[in-house]
Amino acid sequence: RALVDASMGEMLAREKRQNEKFAALLAVSHAVVNTLDLNVILTTIAKKVREVIQTDECTVFLFDEKEQLLYPVVCDARDYMEEMMAVRLKLGEGITGMVALTGRGEIVDDAESDPRSVTVPGTPAEQSALLCVPLMSQDKVVGVITLSRIGQRSFQQEDLELATLFAGQCSAAIANARMYESMKAAYDELRDTQAQLVQAEAAQVDTHLAVRGAHRRREHRHHAARAVAVQHRERTAQHL
């Protein structure tokens, strides 16, 4: 009976974890569908990933193509959030930078002893495990999700698979937000161009009206002068 109870308990625990995973994925999907605010979406993803995979920290990095640097946009952690948000990584720098360079997710159970590891300035040296997954868009790496567990807790393959699912949602959100920003910028540029054309046309109309007005005034003065001249000649003729 004890064996049956233990087996039943394990089955219920697994089912609970599965339900939590589905609920988290559903929450992220809802955020992706209902808003184009990238910060809201990434914050939701970081929070849900940390809850479901049970990590001490989840940081979402984006890649700046112009600067050629990875920079954190969201960090959900218990401690040292400011220090994490100040981090800047080159491609290939640190485990996060290496995942961005290769485009392959990776688990590192003892990050401290890994020669690629980079210590975040202002944080203590402590044993930790890292899980990093790339964010892909059109076969290009646009960022990395980095998860951390402090102490001797390691990551499993199922954690990597779940994090990869969240990364797919995150990548779609980034692509949608950037497409929206691009379309908005194009619309704003078109609107500004149209406004400039309207102003230019209005200025041309004003100039045309001003020229016509000046011409009419000259004609009026000319006619008035002729009338005066005629009257003068008539008076002169009468005097003669």
PDB file of C-alpha atoms in Angstrom:
ATOM      1  CA  ARG A   1       0.000   0.000   0.000  1.00  0.00           C
ATOM      2  CA  ALA A   2       2.836   2.389   0.837  1.00  0.00           C
ATOM      3  CA  LEU A   3       4.285   1.767  -2.663  1.00  0.00           C
ATOM      4  CA  VAL A   4       0.925   2.492  -4.285  1.00  0.00           C
ATOM      5  CA  ASP A   5       0.549   5.690  -2.266  1.00  0.00           C
ATOM      6  CA  ALA A   6       4.036   6.824  -3.249  1.00  0.00           C
ATOM      7  CA  SER A   7       3.373   6.073  -6.913  1.00  0.00           C
ATOM      8  CA  MET A   8       0.050   7.909  -6.749  1.00  0.00           C
ATOM      9  CA  GLY A   9       1.757  10.875  -5.080  1.00  0.00           C
ATOM     10  CA  GLU A  10       4.403  11.032  -7.812  1.00  0.00           C
ATOM     11  CA  MET A  11       1.724  10.848 -10.500  1.00  0.00           C
ATOM     12  CA  LEU A  12      -0.263  13.686  -8.897  1.00  0.00           C
ATOM     13  CA  ALA A  13       2.898  15.775  -8.540  1.00  0.00           C
ATOM     14  CA  ARG A  14       3.738  15.251 -12.221  1.00  0.00           C
ATOM     15  CA  GLU A  15       0.199  16.148 -13.235  1.00  0.00           C
ATOM     16  CA  LYS A  16       0.373  19.297 -11.106  1.00  0.00           C
ATOM     17  CA  ARG A  17       3.640  20.333 -12.759  1.00  0.00           C
ATOM     18  CA  GLN A  18       2.148  19.714 -16.202  1.00  0.00           C
ATOM     19  CA  ASN A  19      -0.884  21.830 -15.353  1.00  0.00           C
ATOM     20  CA  GLU A  20       1.381  24.609 -14.114  1.00  0.00           C
ATOM     21  CA  LYS A  21       3.376  24.466 -17.361  1.00  0.00           C
ATOM     22  CA  PHE A  22       0.250  24.646 -19.517  1.00  0.00           C
ATOM     23  CA  ALA A  23      -1.140  27.494 -17.397  1.00  0.00           C
ATOM     24  CA  ALA A  24       2.118  29.421 -17.741  1.00  0.00           C
ATOM     25  CA  LEU A  25       2.255  28.899 -21.502  1.00  0.00           C
ATOM     26  CA  LEU A  26      -1.383  29.991 -21.745  1.00  0.00           C
ATOM     27  CA  ALA A  27      -0.650  33.154 -19.753  1.00  0.00           C
ATOM     28  CA  VAL A  28       2.272  33.982 -22.023  1.00  0.00           C
ATOM     29  CA  SER A  29       0.188  33.297 -25.146  1.00  0.00           C
ATOM     30  CA  HIS A  30      -2.510  35.587 -23.779  1.00  0.00           C
ATOM     31  CA  ALA A  31       0.051  38.358 -23.216  1.00  0.00           C
ATOM     32  CA  VAL A  32       1.468  37.937 -26.728  1.00  0.00           C
ATOM     33  CA  VAL A  33      -1.976  38.094 -28.352  1.00  0.00           C
ATOM     34  CA  ASN A  34      -3.413  40.947 -26.295  1.00  0.00           C
ATOM     35  CA  THR A  35      -0.608  43.513 -26.251  1.00  0.00           C
ATOM     36  CA  LEU A  36       2.177  44.849 -28.433  1.00  0.00           C
ATOM     37  CA  ASP A  37       3.997  46.278 -25.424  1.00  0.00           C
ATOM     38  CA  LEU A  38       7.201  44.254 -25.547  1.00  0.00           C
ATOM     39  CA  ASN A  39       8.171  45.058 -21.970  1.00  0.00           C
ATOM     40  CA  VAL A  40       4.841  43.713 -20.660  1.00  0.00           C
ATOM     41  CA  ILE A  41       5.237  40.497 -22.657  1.00  0.00           C
ATOM     42  CA  LEU A  42       8.865  39.915 -21.665  1.00  0.00           C
ATOM     43  CA  THR A  43       8.083  40.631 -17.999  1.00  0.00           C
ATOM     44  CA  THR A  44       5.257  38.068 -18.117  1.00  0.00           C
ATOM     45  CA  ILE A  45       7.535  35.509 -19.748  1.00  0.00           C
ATOM     46  CA  ALA A  46      10.345  36.030 -17.220  1.00  0.00           C
ATOM     47  CA  LYS A  47       7.927  35.726 -14.300  1.00  0.00           C
ATOM     48  CA  LYS A  48       6.218  32.591 -15.617  1.00  0.00           C
ATOM     49  CA  VAL A  49       9.480  30.900 -16.605  1.00  0.00           C
ATOM     50  CA  ARG A  50      10.900  31.498 -13.154  1.00  0.00           C
ATOM     51  CA  GLU A  51       7.761  30.157 -11.471  1.00  0.00           C
ATOM     52  CA  VAL A  52       7.361  27.018 -13.575  1.00  0.00           C
ATOM     53  CA  ILE A  53      11.001  25.994 -13.950  1.00  0.00           C
ATOM     54  CA  GLN A  54      11.627  27.098 -10.349  1.00  0.00           C
ATOM     55  CA  THR A  55      14.728  29.214 -10.769  1.00  0.00           C
ATOM     56  CA  ASP A  56      16.259  31.934  -8.627  1.00  0.00           C
ATOM     57  CA  GLU A  57      16.643  34.246 -11.578  1.00  0.00           C
ATOM     58  CA  CYS A  58      15.384  34.743 -15.118  1.00  0.00           C
ATOM     59  CA  THR A  59      16.919  37.414 -17.347  1.00  0.00           C
ATOM     60  CA  VAL A  60      15.875  38.204 -20.923  1.00  0.00           C
ATOM     61  CA  PHE A  61      18.670  39.650 -23.075  1.00  0.00           C
ATOM     62  CA  LEU A  62      18.173  41.298 -26.459  1.00  0.00           C
ATOM     63  CA  PHE A  63      20.875  41.719 -29.080  1.00  0.00           C
ATOM     64  CA  ASP A  64      21.630  45.240 -30.291  1.00  0.00           C
ATOM     65  CA  GLU A  65      22.901  44.822 -33.861  1.00  0.00           C
ATOM     66  CA  LYS A  66      24.228  48.361 -34.054  1.00  0.00           C
ATOM     67  CA  GLU A  67      26.266  48.101 -30.847  1.00  0.00           C
ATOM     68  CA  GLN A  68      26.869  44.356 -31.284  1.00  0.00           C
ATOM     69  CA  LEU A  69      26.017  43.824 -27.614  1.00  0.00           C
ATOM     70  CA  LEU A  70      23.586  41.784 -25.552  1.00  0.00           C
ATOM     71  CA  TYR A  71      21.758  43.842 -22.957  1.00  0.00           C
ATOM     72  CA  PRO A  72      19.106  42.772 -20.391  1.00  0.00           C
ATOM     73  CA  VAL A  73      15.607  44.169 -20.855  1.00  0.00           C
ATOM     74  CA  VAL A  74      13.886  42.225 -18.051  1.00  0.00           C
ATOM     75  CA  CYS A  75      15.234  40.542 -14.933  1.00  0.00           C
ATOM     76  CA  ASP A  76      13.053  38.616 -12.493  1.00  0.00           C
ATOM     77  CA  ALA A  77      15.221  37.734  -9.480  1.00  0.00           C
ATOM     78  CA  ARG A  78      15.353  37.717  -5.704  1.00  0.00           C
ATOM     79  CA  ASP A  79      18.564  39.730  -5.446  1.00  0.00           C
ATOM     80  CA  TYR A  80      21.031  41.825  -7.456  1.00  0.00           C
ATOM     81  CA  MET A  81      18.551  42.938 -10.111  1.00  0.00           C
ATOM     82  CA  GLU A  82      20.271  46.305 -10.598  1.00  0.00           C
ATOM     83  CA  GLU A  83      23.635  44.608 -11.088  1.00  0.00           C
ATOM     84  CA  MET A  84      22.141  42.253 -13.662  1.00  0.00           C
ATOM     85  CA  MET A  85      20.444  45.063 -15.568  1.00  0.00           C
ATOM     86  CA  ALA A  86      23.800  46.846 -15.886  1.00  0.00           C
ATOM     87  CA  VAL A  87      25.437  43.880 -17.672  1.00  0.00           C
ATOM     88  CA  ARG A  88      26.531  44.206 -21.314  1.00  0.00           C
ATOM     89  CA  LEU A  89      27.915  41.199 -23.185  1.00  0.00           C
ATOM     90  CA  LYS A  90      29.606  40.797 -26.535  1.00  0.00           C
ATOM     91  CA  LEU A  91      28.763  37.813 -28.732  1.00  0.00           C
ATOM     92  CA  GLY A  92      30.701  34.846 -27.383  1.00  0.00           C
ATOM     93  CA  GLU A  93      31.297  36.532 -24.017  1.00  0.00           C
ATOM     94  CA  GLY A  94      30.162  34.451 -21.068  1.00  0.00           C
ATOM     95  CA  ILE A  95      27.851  31.466 -21.358  1.00  0.00           C
ATOM     96  CA  THR A  96      24.963  33.722 -22.384  1.00  0.00           C
ATOM     97  CA  GLY A  97      27.097  35.330 -25.086  1.00  0.00           C
ATOM     98  CA  MET A  98      28.233  31.932 -26.335  1.00  0.00           C
ATOM     99  CA  VAL A  99      24.628  30.720 -26.684  1.00  0.00           C
ATOM    100  CA  ALA A 100      23.873  33.896 -28.640  1.00  0.00           C
ATOM    101  CA  LEU A 101      26.862  33.184 -30.873  1.00  0.00           C
ATOM    102  CA  THR A 102      26.063  29.512 -31.537  1.00  0.00           C
ATOM    103  CA  GLY A 103      22.257  29.725 -31.485  1.00  0.00           C
ATOM    104  CA  ARG A 104      22.077  26.539 -29.395  1.00  0.00           C
ATOM    105  CA  GLY A 105      20.522  26.185 -25.946  1.00  0.00           C
ATOM    106  CA  GLU A 106      22.782  24.929 -23.185  1.00  0.00           C
ATOM    107  CA  ILE A 107      22.780  23.679 -19.575  1.00  0.00           C
ATOM    108  CA  VAL A 108      25.817  24.377 -17.400  1.00  0.00           C
ATOM    109  CA  ASP A 109      25.437  22.749 -13.994  1.00  0.00           C
ATOM    110  CA  ASP A 110      28.570  24.315 -12.470  1.00  0.00           C
ATOM    111  CA  ALA A 111      28.833  27.774 -13.980  1.00  0.00           C
ATOM    112  CA  GLU A 112      31.638  28.879 -11.642  1.00  0.00           C
ATOM    113  CA  SER A 113      34.052  26.277 -12.929  1.00  0.00           C
ATOM    114  CA  ASP A 114      33.190  26.833 -16.598  1.00  0.00           C
ATOM    115  CA  PRO A 115      36.041  28.794 -18.252  1.00  0.00           C
ATOM    116  CA  ARG A 116      33.548  30.754 -20.356  1.00  0.00           C
ATOM    117  CA  SER A 117      31.696  32.041 -17.309  1.00  0.00           C
ATOM    118  CA  VAL A 118      31.687  35.778 -16.529  1.00  0.00           C
ATOM    119  CA  THR A 119      31.000  37.058 -12.999  1.00  0.00           C
ATOM    120  CA  VAL A 120      28.478  39.870 -12.795  1.00  0.00           C
ATOM    121  CA  PRO A 121      30.174  42.880 -11.146  1.00  0.00           C
ATOM    122  CA  GLY A 122      28.852  43.536  -7.654  1.00  0.00           C
ATOM    123  CA  THR A 123      27.598  39.992  -7.056  1.00  0.00           C
ATOM    124  CA  PRO A 124      29.248  37.369  -4.804  1.00  0.00           C
ATOM    125  CA  ALA A 125      30.996  34.303  -6.151  1.00  0.00           C
ATOM    126  CA  GLU A 126      28.698  31.351  -5.472  1.00  0.00           C
ATOM    127  CA  GLN A 127      27.918  27.969  -6.946  1.00  0.00           C
ATOM    128  CA  SER A 128      25.161  28.112  -9.522  1.00  0.00           C
ATOM    129  CA  ALA A 129      23.703  26.327 -12.510  1.00  0.00           C
ATOM    130  CA  LEU A 130      22.774  28.142 -15.726  1.00  0.00           C
ATOM    131  CA  LEU A 131      20.315  27.338 -18.482  1.00  0.00           C
ATOM    132  CA  CYS A 132      20.425  29.529 -21.569  1.00  0.00           C
ATOM    133  CA  VAL A 133      18.204  29.378 -24.672  1.00  0.00           C
ATOM    134  CA  PRO A 134      18.481  31.598 -27.759  1.00  0.00           C
ATOM    135  CA  LEU A 135      15.684  33.782 -29.069  1.00  0.00           C
ATOM    136  CA  MET A 136      15.451  33.253 -32.825  1.00  0.00           C
ATOM    137  CA  SER A 137      13.765  35.298 -35.539  1.00  0.00           C
ATOM    138  CA  GLN A 138      14.140  34.360 -39.219  1.00  0.00           C
ATOM    139  CA  ASP A 139      17.132  32.134 -38.394  1.00  0.00           C
ATOM    140  CA  LYS A 140      18.876  34.988 -36.594  1.00  0.00           C
ATOM    141  CA  VAL A 141      19.577  35.228 -32.866  1.00  0.00           C
ATOM    142  CA  VAL A 142      17.801  38.284 -31.447  1.00  0.00           C
ATOM    143  CA  GLY A 143      18.423  37.545 -27.775  1.00  0.00           C
ATOM    144  CA  VAL A 144      18.853  34.970 -25.006  1.00  0.00           C
ATOM    145  CA  ILE A 145      16.849  33.835 -21.983  1.00  0.00           C
ATOM    146  CA  THR A 146      19.203  33.007 -19.107  1.00  0.00           C
ATOM    147  CA  LEU A 147      17.993  31.074 -16.052  1.00  0.00           C
ATOM    148  CA  SER A 148      19.981  30.607 -12.860  1.00  0.00           C
ATOM    149  CA  ARG A 149      19.736  28.293  -9.860  1.00  0.00           C
ATOM    150  CA  ILE A 150      21.889  29.116  -6.862  1.00  0.00           C
ATOM    151  CA  GLY A 151      23.534  26.246  -4.981  1.00  0.00           C
ATOM    152  CA  GLN A 152      23.688  22.594  -6.008  1.00  0.00           C
ATOM    153  CA  ARG A 153      20.350  22.393  -7.826  1.00  0.00           C
ATOM    154  CA  SER A 154      20.941  21.455 -11.460  1.00  0.00           C
ATOM    155  CA  PHE A 155      18.775  21.731 -14.552  1.00  0.00           C
ATOM    156  CA  GLN A 156      17.269  18.792 -16.457  1.00  0.00           C
ATOM    157  CA  GLN A 157      16.641  18.240 -20.157  1.00  0.00           C
ATOM    158  CA  GLU A 158      12.909  18.807 -19.642  1.00  0.00           C
ATOM    159  CA  ASP A 159      13.760  22.252 -18.234  1.00  0.00           C
ATOM    160  CA  LEU A 160      15.656  23.060 -21.415  1.00  0.00           C
ATOM    161  CA  GLU A 161      12.741  21.860 -23.551  1.00  0.00           C
ATOM    162  CA  LEU A 162      10.244  23.961 -21.603  1.00  0.00           C
ATOM    163  CA  ALA A 163      12.489  27.020 -21.698  1.00  0.00           C
ATOM    164  CA  THR A 164      12.772  26.548 -25.473  1.00  0.00           C
ATOM    165  CA  LEU A 165       8.960  26.684 -25.739  1.00  0.00           C
ATOM    166  CA  PHE A 166       8.917  29.946 -23.802  1.00  0.00           C
ATOM    167  CA  ALA A 167      11.732  31.249 -25.998  1.00  0.00           C
ATOM    168  CA  GLY A 168       9.581  30.564 -29.061  1.00  0.00           C
ATOM    169  CA  GLN A 169       6.768  32.664 -27.568  1.00  0.00           C
ATOM    170  CA  CYS A 170       9.264  35.365 -26.672  1.00  0.00           C
ATOM    171  CA  SER A 171      10.738  35.419 -30.192  1.00  0.00           C
ATOM    172  CA  ALA A 172       7.272  35.760 -31.740  1.00  0.00           C
ATOM    173  CA  ALA A 173       6.494  38.659 -29.415  1.00  0.00           C
ATOM    174  CA  ILE A 174       9.743  40.422 -30.336  1.00  0.00           C
ATOM    175  CA  ALA A 175       9.078  39.959 -34.066  1.00  0.00           C
ATOM    176  CA  ASN A 176       5.507  41.289 -33.719  1.00  0.00           C
ATOM    177  CA  ALA A 177       6.567  44.282 -31.641  1.00  0.00           C
ATOM    178  CA  ARG A 178       9.364  45.206 -34.040  1.00  0.00           C
ATOM    179  CA  MET A 179       7.071  44.841 -37.053  1.00  0.00           C
ATOM    180  CA  TYR A 180       4.555  47.116 -35.346  1.00  0.00           C
ATOM    181  CA  GLU A 181       7.256  49.688 -34.559  1.00  0.00           C
ATOM    182  CA  SER A 182       8.475  49.565 -38.154  1.00  0.00           C
ATOM    183  CA  MET A 183       4.947  50.030 -39.536  1.00  0.00           C
ATOM    184  CA  LYS A 184       4.247  52.834 -37.055  1.00  0.00           C
ATOM    185  CA  ALA A 185       7.476  54.603 -38.037  1.00  0.00           C
ATOM    186  CA  ALA A 186       6.583  54.276 -41.734  1.00  0.00           C
ATOM    187  CA  TYR A 187       3.070  55.603 -41.058  1.00  0.00           C
ATOM    188  CA  ASP A 188       4.410  58.536 -39.027  1.00  0.00           C
ATOM    189  CA  GLU A 189       6.879  59.368 -41.804  1.00  0.00           C
ATOM    190  CA  LEU A 190       4.112  59.234 -44.423  1.00  0.00           C
ATOM    191  CA  ARG A 191       1.866  61.430 -42.274  1.00  0.00           C
ATOM    192  CA  ASP A 192       4.660  63.983 -41.806  1.00  0.00           C
ATOM    193  CA  THR A 193       5.365  63.985 -45.561  1.00  0.00           C
ATOM    194  CA  GLN A 194       1.673  64.531 -46.324  1.00  0.00           C
ATOM    195  CA  ALA A 195       1.532  67.381 -43.813  1.00  0.00           C
ATOM    196  CA  GLN A 196       4.571  69.004 -45.468  1.00  0.00           C
ATOM    197  CA  LEU A 197       2.964  68.638 -48.914  1.00  0.00           C
ATOM    198  CA  VAL A 198      -0.272  70.214 -47.672  1.00  0.00           C
ATOM    199  CA  GLN A 199       1.696  73.100 -46.181  1.00  0.00           C
ATOM    200  CA  ALA A 200       3.658  73.544 -49.417  1.00  0.00           C
ATOM    201  CA  GLU A 201       0.460  73.545 -51.491  1.00  0.00           C
ATOM    202  CA  ALA A 202      -1.156  76.020 -49.106  1.00  0.00           C
ATOM    203  CA  ALA A 203       1.889  78.275 -49.403  1.00  0.00           C
ATOM    204  CA  GLN A 204       1.689  78.075 -53.222  1.00  0.00           C
ATOM    205  CA  VAL A 205      -2.015  78.988 -53.113  1.00  0.00           C
ATOM    206  CA  ASP A 206      -1.263  81.916 -50.791  1.00  0.00           C
ATOM    207  CA  THR A 207       1.499  83.098 -53.133  1.00  0.00           C
ATOM    208  CA  HIS A 208      -0.789  82.770 -56.159  1.00  0.00           C
ATOM    209  CA  LEU A 209      -3.560  84.711 -54.418  1.00  0.00           C
ATOM    210  CA  ALA A 210      -1.095  87.385 -53.348  1.00  0.00           C
ATOM    211  CA  VAL A 211       0.195  87.755 -56.928  1.00  0.00           C
ATOM    212  CA  ARG A 212      -3.355  87.986 -58.279  1.00  0.00           C
ATOM    213  CA  GLY A 213      -4.244  90.545 -55.631  1.00  0.00           C
ATOM    214  CA  ALA A 214      -1.216  92.664 -56.486  1.00  0.00           C
ATOM    215  CA  HIS A 215      -2.052  92.418 -60.192  1.00  0.00           C
ATOM    216  CA  ARG A 216      -5.637  93.520 -59.561  1.00  0.00           C
ATOM    217  CA  ARG A 217      -4.470  96.429 -57.447  1.00  0.00           C
ATOM    218  CA  ARG A 218      -2.108  97.526 -60.238  1.00  0.00           C
ATOM    219  CA  GLU A 219      -4.956  97.259 -62.759  1.00  0.00           C
ATOM    220  CA  HIS A 220      -7.216  99.239 -60.451  1.00  0.00           C
ATOM    221  CA  ARG A 221      -4.587 101.971 -60.061  1.00  0.00           C
ATOM    222  CA  HIS A 222      -4.013 101.983 -63.833  1.00  0.00           C
ATOM    223  CA  HIS A 223      -7.734 102.346 -64.556  1.00  0.00           C
ATOM    224  CA  ALA A 224      -8.041 105.063 -61.933  1.00  0.00           C
ATOM    225  CA  ALA A 225      -5.093 106.928 -63.453  1.00  0.00           C
ATOM    226  CA  ARG A 226      -6.641 106.683 -66.928  1.00  0.00           C
ATOM    227  CA  ALA A 227      -9.958 107.945 -65.613  1.00  0.00           C
ATOM    228  CA  VAL A 228      -8.249 110.917 -64.007  1.00  0.00           C
ATOM    229  CA  ALA A 229      -6.350 111.627 -67.228  1.00  0.00           C
ATOM    230  CA  VAL A 230      -9.554 111.510 -69.271  1.00  0.00           C
ATOM    231  CA  GLN A 231     -11.310 113.835 -66.873  1.00  0.00           C
ATOM    232  CA  HIS A 232      -8.358 116.221 -67.008  1.00  0.00           C
ATOM    233  CA  ARG A 233      -8.414 116.281 -70.815  1.00  0.00           C
ATOM    234  CA  GLU A 234     -12.139 116.907 -70.808  1.00  0.00           C
ATOM    235  CA  ARG A 235     -11.768 119.833 -68.440  1.00  0.00           C
ATOM    236  CA  THR A 236      -8.875 121.177 -70.499  1.00  0.00           C
ATOM    237  CA  ALA A 237     -10.990 120.961 -73.665  1.00  0.00           C
ATOM    238  CA  GLN A 238     -13.826 122.866 -71.985  1.00  0.00           C
ATOM    239  CA  HIS A 239     -11.447 125.620 -70.950  1.00  0.00           C
ATOM    240  CA  LEU A 240     -10.208 125.909 -74.499  1.00  0.00           C
TER     241      LEU A 240
END
